[in-house]
Amino acid sequence: AVSMAVNLGGVRMKNPLNTASGTYGFGNQFEGFYDVSCLGAITCKGCSAVPWEGNPAPRLAEVPSGMMNSVGLANPGIAALAHEGAAYLSELRSRGTQVICQVIGHSIEEYVRAVELYEEFAPFASALELNISCPNVSAGGAAMGSTPRSAAEAMRAVRPHTRRPVIVKMAPHDVAEIGRALEDAGADALSLINTIPAMAIDVHTRRSRLARPTAGLSGPCVHPIAVRMVWEASRAVSIPLCGIGGVASGEDAAEFILAGATAVSVGTANLYDPTCAPRILDELREWAASQGVRDINELVGAFEC
Ligand code: DOR
């Protein structure tokens, strides 16, 4: 059998499969469908220092090309996650699956506060993922990731507050330049891409199909864009990457690995079919075996151009 273990910037995963934040809750909801400990890692829903209500409903809409959301980072806050999730997430780690906790905030100060709270209350966190690329908030989250300077500023601010690996979730633009700035600022890994800024108008009512005028687009339509972003980032940085965007099959995951990703997250597909992740993992294993390698790491970046 092919060795599937990978190391995502210090996060040792038994295989490359991860879940995308915001599509997987805190993991436990999926135990009814399959044994979650088959995954290399899960990434929990982003949490902030205090609970956030998020944007008004409706904040999800299906379109022919994919899924739109304007959730606005609704979350129960880090204290509630630590309180209600600790037993399950600690147990999941003892079963060998890494737990990545996502950090959100409206400002540098709020990111730092959130990191401090994870340090204090979330011993089960294997790593932190800094989300600076949400398209659904006007300040902080979305804005920080949009330029090399502000992205690096956010990374530098949180770096001294944790010794855990910090993965930065990136927006789907300028990934080479911003990725280099994040690497210089001390990021251990990059995850990309977040959803693509988008809109959907109901032409009968002339209103947005969601309560907010703008949203983020995800699903199969973003996959080729995400593969390109991963490839561009992989040529610009030397830290490992986690590919995210429209993965619904082992072949989709394999494309990310060939483009240069060390790990791959399943996002929107979890919402369409909550049983999909173990199937995707099996298909990825079969593909790796078909390539005649002993270790999946031999296939990372093995795209021939
Ligand atoms: O599409 C997204 N929606 N990306 C994020 O980073 C956050 C989320 C939300 O809560 O709006």
Tab-separated table of C-alpha atoms and ligand atoms in Angstrom:
chain	number	residue	atom	x	y	z
A	1	ALA	CA	0.000	0.000	0.000
A	2	VAL	CA	1.088	3.562	-0.666
A	3	SER	CA	2.216	5.519	2.406
A	4	MET	CA	-0.313	8.346	2.778
A	5	ALA	CA	1.106	10.301	5.740
A	6	VAL	CA	1.910	13.985	5.121
A	7	ASN	CA	3.173	16.927	7.161
A	8	LEU	CA	1.296	20.195	6.668
A	9	GLY	CA	3.685	22.708	8.229
A	10	GLY	CA	4.074	20.720	11.430
A	11	VAL	CA	0.612	19.144	11.369
A	12	ARG	CA	1.329	15.428	10.960
A	13	MET	CA	-1.595	13.906	9.120
A	14	LYS	CA	-2.116	10.160	8.598
A	15	ASN	CA	-3.377	11.016	5.115
A	16	PRO	CA	-3.832	14.263	3.121
A	17	LEU	CA	-7.589	14.562	3.588
A	18	ASN	CA	-8.895	17.522	5.601
A	19	THR	CA	-12.249	19.329	5.730
A	20	ALA	CA	-12.863	22.964	4.812
A	21	SER	CA	-13.884	25.273	7.630
A	22	GLY	CA	-17.566	26.179	7.757
A	23	THR	CA	-18.711	23.017	5.975
A	24	TYR	CA	-17.979	20.544	8.748
A	25	GLY	CA	-19.166	22.150	11.993
A	26	PHE	CA	-17.008	20.780	14.796
A	27	GLY	CA	-16.826	17.297	13.316
A	28	ASN	CA	-19.126	15.392	15.658
A	29	GLN	CA	-22.172	15.853	13.408
A	30	PHE	CA	-20.481	13.600	10.831
A	31	GLU	CA	-19.865	10.649	13.169
A	32	GLY	CA	-23.367	9.393	12.367
A	33	PHE	CA	-22.323	9.002	8.728
A	34	TYR	CA	-18.812	7.467	9.076
A	35	ASP	CA	-15.821	7.177	11.380
A	36	VAL	CA	-14.375	10.718	11.229
A	37	SER	CA	-11.002	9.405	12.442
A	38	CYS	CA	-10.390	8.052	8.922
A	39	LEU	CA	-9.485	11.652	7.958
A	40	GLY	CA	-6.027	13.162	8.282
A	41	ALA	CA	-7.472	16.311	9.864
A	42	ILE	CA	-10.649	18.286	10.298
A	43	THR	CA	-10.858	22.061	10.233
A	44	CYS	CA	-13.509	23.387	12.586
A	45	LYS	CA	-15.826	26.292	11.908
A	46	GLY	CA	-14.116	29.615	12.517
A	47	CYS	CA	-14.577	31.042	15.989
A	48	SER	CA	-14.024	34.504	17.410
A	49	ALA	CA	-13.239	35.783	20.895
A	50	VAL	CA	-16.949	36.497	21.488
A	51	PRO	CA	-20.024	34.921	19.781
A	52	TRP	CA	-21.110	36.443	16.444
A	53	GLU	CA	-24.638	36.346	15.024
A	54	GLY	CA	-23.557	36.552	11.411
A	55	ASN	CA	-25.621	37.996	8.571
A	56	PRO	CA	-29.430	37.809	8.251
A	57	ALA	CA	-31.086	34.814	6.533
A	58	PRO	CA	-31.344	33.610	3.852
A	59	ARG	CA	-27.578	33.217	3.742
A	60	LEU	CA	-27.234	30.099	1.581
A	61	ALA	CA	-28.423	29.675	-2.016
A	62	GLU	CA	-27.789	26.984	-4.579
A	63	VAL	CA	-27.061	28.157	-8.120
A	64	PRO	CA	-26.484	25.919	-11.164
A	65	SER	CA	-22.732	26.501	-10.945
A	66	GLY	CA	-22.330	25.898	-7.219
A	67	MET	CA	-23.224	27.135	-3.754
A	68	MET	CA	-23.432	30.736	-2.555
A	69	ASN	CA	-23.129	31.784	1.080
A	70	SER	CA	-23.233	35.016	3.044
A	71	VAL	CA	-23.001	33.482	6.512
A	72	GLY	CA	-20.866	36.314	7.912
A	73	LEU	CA	-18.927	34.001	10.264
A	74	ALA	CA	-21.788	33.255	12.655
A	75	ASN	CA	-20.233	31.291	15.523
A	76	PRO	CA	-20.724	30.505	19.221
A	77	GLY	CA	-17.363	31.944	20.317
A	78	ILE	CA	-14.201	30.150	21.409
A	79	ALA	CA	-15.315	29.590	25.016
A	80	ALA	CA	-18.439	27.707	23.856
A	81	LEU	CA	-16.428	25.656	21.335
A	82	ALA	CA	-13.907	24.784	24.027
A	83	HIS	CA	-16.647	23.879	26.492
A	84	GLU	CA	-18.944	21.890	24.206
A	85	GLY	CA	-16.373	20.496	21.788
A	86	ALA	CA	-13.485	19.586	24.069
A	87	ALA	CA	-14.530	16.011	24.876
A	88	TYR	CA	-15.196	15.031	21.274
A	89	LEU	CA	-12.240	16.884	19.744
A	90	SER	CA	-9.736	15.553	22.313
A	91	GLU	CA	-11.018	12.059	21.667
A	92	LEU	CA	-10.768	12.560	17.883
A	93	ARG	CA	-7.124	13.565	18.327
A	94	SER	CA	-6.453	10.481	20.396
A	95	ARG	CA	-7.774	8.504	17.424
A	96	GLY	CA	-5.046	10.116	15.281
A	97	THR	CA	-6.977	12.842	13.448
A	98	GLN	CA	-5.613	16.370	13.735
A	99	VAL	CA	-7.923	19.196	14.790
A	100	ILE	CA	-7.362	22.553	13.107
A	101	CYS	CA	-9.151	25.470	14.785
A	102	GLN	CA	-9.952	28.544	12.728
A	103	VAL	CA	-9.311	32.045	14.040
A	104	ILE	CA	-11.500	34.988	13.029
A	105	GLY	CA	-11.763	38.614	14.078
A	106	HIS	CA	-12.713	42.082	12.862
A	107	SER	CA	-9.324	43.589	13.659
A	108	ILE	CA	-5.757	42.654	14.505
A	109	GLU	CA	-6.596	42.992	18.200
A	110	GLU	CA	-9.505	40.568	17.831
A	111	TYR	CA	-7.341	38.014	15.993
A	112	VAL	CA	-4.748	38.198	18.754
A	113	ARG	CA	-7.428	37.853	21.440
A	114	ALA	CA	-8.892	34.822	19.646
A	115	VAL	CA	-5.455	33.164	19.433
A	116	GLU	CA	-4.935	33.801	23.157
A	117	LEU	CA	-8.303	32.200	23.956
A	118	TYR	CA	-7.516	29.120	21.865
A	119	GLU	CA	-4.192	28.843	23.702
A	120	GLU	CA	-5.978	29.039	27.029
A	121	PHE	CA	-9.047	26.897	26.377
A	122	ALA	CA	-8.362	24.629	23.405
A	123	PRO	CA	-5.545	22.198	24.239
A	124	PHE	CA	-7.046	19.864	21.623
A	125	ALA	CA	-6.087	22.223	18.757
A	126	SER	CA	-3.304	20.738	16.594
A	127	ALA	CA	-2.912	24.006	14.680
A	128	LEU	CA	-4.632	27.325	14.084
A	129	GLU	CA	-5.941	28.497	10.729
A	130	LEU	CA	-5.982	32.273	10.369
A	131	ASN	CA	-8.916	33.267	8.169
A	132	ILE	CA	-8.119	36.603	6.536
A	133	SER	CA	-10.141	35.952	3.374
A	134	CYS	CA	-13.868	35.853	4.169
A	135	PRO	CA	-15.742	37.669	1.381
A	136	ASN	CA	-18.761	38.311	3.629
A	137	VAL	CA	-17.465	40.808	6.158
A	138	SER	CA	-16.473	44.347	5.261
A	139	ALA	CA	-13.678	44.805	7.805
A	140	GLY	CA	-10.980	42.661	9.348
A	141	GLY	CA	-11.353	39.151	7.950
A	142	ALA	CA	-11.825	39.993	4.305
A	143	ALA	CA	-9.738	43.120	4.188
A	144	MET	CA	-6.621	41.768	5.902
A	145	GLY	CA	-5.916	39.116	3.300
A	146	SER	CA	-6.268	41.357	0.285
A	147	THR	CA	-2.768	42.831	0.125
A	148	PRO	CA	0.690	41.409	0.916
A	149	ARG	CA	1.256	44.126	3.504
A	150	SER	CA	-1.990	43.690	5.488
A	151	ALA	CA	-1.833	39.889	5.269
A	152	ALA	CA	1.704	39.896	6.662
A	153	GLU	CA	0.682	42.373	9.356
A	154	ALA	CA	-2.034	40.007	10.614
A	155	MET	CA	0.351	37.033	10.556
A	156	ARG	CA	3.112	38.938	12.364
A	157	ALA	CA	0.671	40.104	15.027
A	158	VAL	CA	-0.493	36.609	15.969
A	159	ARG	CA	2.865	34.824	15.579
A	160	PRO	CA	4.219	35.541	19.091
A	161	HIS	CA	0.975	34.380	20.739
A	162	THR	CA	1.094	30.701	19.794
A	163	ARG	CA	3.658	27.970	19.292
A	164	ARG	CA	1.187	25.862	17.357
A	165	PRO	CA	1.497	25.761	13.581
A	166	VAL	CA	-0.348	28.658	11.930
A	167	ILE	CA	-1.973	28.000	8.564
A	168	VAL	CA	-3.304	31.055	6.693
A	169	LYS	CA	-6.500	30.782	4.630
A	170	MET	CA	-6.099	32.808	1.458
A	171	ALA	CA	-8.427	34.572	-0.960
A	172	PRO	CA	-8.399	33.547	-4.646
A	173	HIS	CA	-6.155	36.344	-5.956
A	174	ASP	CA	-2.480	37.426	-5.963
A	175	VAL	CA	-1.535	34.208	-4.201
A	176	ALA	CA	2.137	34.273	-5.214
A	177	GLU	CA	2.784	37.758	-3.860
A	178	ILE	CA	0.596	37.422	-0.764
A	179	GLY	CA	1.868	33.898	-0.135
A	180	ARG	CA	5.491	35.097	-0.123
A	181	ALA	CA	4.598	37.886	2.331
A	182	LEU	CA	2.866	35.371	4.617
A	183	GLU	CA	5.803	32.987	4.506
A	184	ASP	CA	8.165	35.840	5.438
A	185	ALA	CA	5.810	36.777	8.300
A	186	GLY	CA	6.095	33.295	9.812
A	187	ALA	CA	3.163	31.304	8.406
A	188	ASP	CA	3.756	27.541	8.619
A	189	ALA	CA	1.402	26.644	5.767
A	190	LEU	CA	-1.170	28.213	3.459
A	191	SER	CA	-4.686	26.973	2.700
A	192	LEU	CA	-6.364	28.116	-0.483
A	193	ILE	CA	-8.807	29.109	-1.741
A	194	ASN	CA	-11.618	30.747	0.223
A	195	THR	CA	-14.874	31.342	-1.683
A	196	ILE	CA	-14.963	33.637	-4.717
A	197	PRO	CA	-16.771	37.002	-4.318
A	198	ALA	CA	-20.059	36.646	-6.203
A	199	MET	CA	-23.704	37.753	-6.511
A	200	ALA	CA	-27.022	36.139	-7.476
A	201	ILE	CA	-29.995	38.360	-8.409
A	202	ASP	CA	-33.615	37.179	-8.489
A	203	VAL	CA	-34.784	38.962	-11.641
A	204	HIS	CA	-38.477	38.846	-10.664
A	205	THR	CA	-38.072	40.643	-7.357
A	206	ARG	CA	-34.874	42.427	-8.504
A	207	ARG	CA	-33.389	41.509	-5.129
A	208	SER	CA	-30.455	39.402	-4.125
A	209	ARG	CA	-31.253	35.723	-3.662
A	210	LEU	CA	-29.605	36.061	-0.263
A	211	ALA	CA	-30.460	38.655	2.380
A	212	ARG	CA	-27.166	40.389	1.627
A	213	PRO	CA	-26.325	41.743	-1.848
A	214	THR	CA	-23.021	39.866	-2.031
A	215	ALA	CA	-21.853	36.354	-1.232
A	216	GLY	CA	-19.068	33.819	-1.703
A	217	LEU	CA	-19.228	31.130	-4.389
A	218	SER	CA	-18.029	27.567	-3.802
A	219	GLY	CA	-18.473	24.090	-5.244
A	220	PRO	CA	-17.403	22.319	-8.445
A	221	CYS	CA	-17.187	25.546	-10.498
A	222	VAL	CA	-14.360	26.927	-8.356
A	223	HIS	CA	-12.192	23.803	-8.585
A	224	PRO	CA	-10.146	24.685	-11.710
A	225	ILE	CA	-9.573	28.199	-10.356
A	226	ALA	CA	-8.384	26.757	-7.045
A	227	VAL	CA	-6.026	24.326	-8.816
A	228	ARG	CA	-4.435	27.235	-10.629
A	229	MET	CA	-4.111	29.281	-7.426
A	230	VAL	CA	-2.419	26.327	-5.683
A	231	TRP	CA	-0.032	25.866	-8.584
A	232	GLU	CA	0.865	29.587	-8.609
A	233	ALA	CA	1.360	29.621	-4.836
A	234	SER	CA	3.457	26.440	-4.924
A	235	ARG	CA	5.916	28.073	-7.317
A	236	ALA	CA	6.224	31.132	-5.070
A	237	VAL	CA	6.629	29.700	-1.556
A	238	SER	CA	8.432	26.851	0.151
A	239	ILE	CA	5.903	26.252	2.972
A	240	PRO	CA	3.319	23.505	2.373
A	241	LEU	CA	-0.138	24.149	0.932
A	242	CYS	CA	-3.602	22.772	1.567
A	243	GLY	CA	-5.738	22.792	-1.599
A	244	ILE	CA	-9.391	23.755	-1.148
A	245	GLY	CA	-12.085	24.295	-3.773
A	246	GLY	CA	-14.713	22.042	-5.299
A	247	VAL	CA	-13.236	18.686	-4.320
A	248	ALA	CA	-15.891	15.991	-4.852
A	249	SER	CA	-13.771	13.031	-5.996
A	250	GLY	CA	-10.375	11.451	-5.511
A	251	GLU	CA	-9.336	12.794	-8.896
A	252	ASP	CA	-10.176	16.351	-7.808
A	253	ALA	CA	-7.986	15.844	-4.719
A	254	ALA	CA	-5.239	14.309	-6.890
A	255	GLU	CA	-5.197	17.396	-9.114
A	256	PHE	CA	-4.429	19.582	-6.099
A	257	ILE	CA	-1.600	17.262	-5.049
A	258	LEU	CA	-0.067	17.315	-8.526
A	259	ALA	CA	-0.395	21.125	-8.571
A	260	GLY	CA	1.663	21.280	-5.364
A	261	ALA	CA	-0.697	20.759	-2.414
A	262	THR	CA	0.454	18.577	0.491
A	263	ALA	CA	-3.089	18.285	1.895
A	264	VAL	CA	-6.564	18.714	0.405
A	265	SER	CA	-9.810	19.845	2.044
A	266	VAL	CA	-13.346	18.778	1.183
A	267	GLY	CA	-15.819	21.657	1.586
A	268	THR	CA	-19.113	22.173	-0.206
A	269	ALA	CA	-19.280	18.472	-1.166
A	270	ASN	CA	-19.870	17.701	2.544
A	271	LEU	CA	-23.128	19.658	2.274
A	272	TYR	CA	-24.346	17.852	-0.859
A	273	ASP	CA	-23.358	14.394	0.419
A	274	PRO	CA	-22.289	14.098	4.056
A	275	THR	CA	-20.848	10.642	3.381
A	276	CYS	CA	-18.463	11.782	0.615
A	277	ALA	CA	-15.152	12.242	2.491
A	278	PRO	CA	-14.225	8.555	3.064
A	279	ARG	CA	-15.100	7.769	-0.562
A	280	ILE	CA	-12.865	10.633	-1.777
A	281	LEU	CA	-10.062	9.298	0.439
A	282	ASP	CA	-10.425	5.767	-0.963
A	283	GLU	CA	-10.364	7.140	-4.505
A	284	LEU	CA	-7.262	9.203	-3.701
A	285	ARG	CA	-5.525	6.067	-2.357
A	286	GLU	CA	-6.434	4.145	-5.511
A	287	TRP	CA	-5.074	6.928	-7.690
A	288	ALA	CA	-1.802	7.081	-5.736
A	289	ALA	CA	-1.429	3.307	-6.118
A	290	SER	CA	-2.095	3.608	-9.858
A	291	GLN	CA	0.850	6.031	-10.134
A	292	GLY	CA	3.317	3.389	-8.990
A	293	VAL	CA	4.732	5.362	-6.054
A	294	ARG	CA	5.484	4.142	-2.551
A	295	ASP	CA	4.703	7.424	-0.839
A	296	ILE	CA	2.088	10.039	-1.742
A	297	ASN	CA	4.646	12.788	-1.071
A	298	GLU	CA	6.361	11.736	-4.310
A	299	LEU	CA	3.277	13.060	-6.120
A	300	VAL	CA	3.163	16.498	-4.456
A	301	GLY	CA	3.929	19.009	-7.196
A	302	ALA	CA	4.528	16.217	-9.715
A	303	PHE	CA	2.539	18.067	-12.387
A	304	GLU	CA	4.590	18.090	-15.581
A	305	CYS	CA	4.291	21.282	-17.563
B	1	DOR	O1	-17.395	31.810	2.146
B	1	DOR	C1	-17.121	32.050	3.304
B	1	DOR	N1	-18.093	32.184	4.202
B	1	DOR	N2	-15.835	32.169	3.678
B	1	DOR	C2	-15.470	32.504	4.916
B	1	DOR	O2	-14.304	32.652	5.174
B	1	DOR	C3	-16.464	32.688	5.954
B	1	DOR	C4	-17.837	32.267	5.596
B	1	DOR	C5	-18.850	33.143	6.263
B	1	DOR	O3	-19.090	32.919	7.461
B	1	DOR	O4	-19.368	34.067	5.645
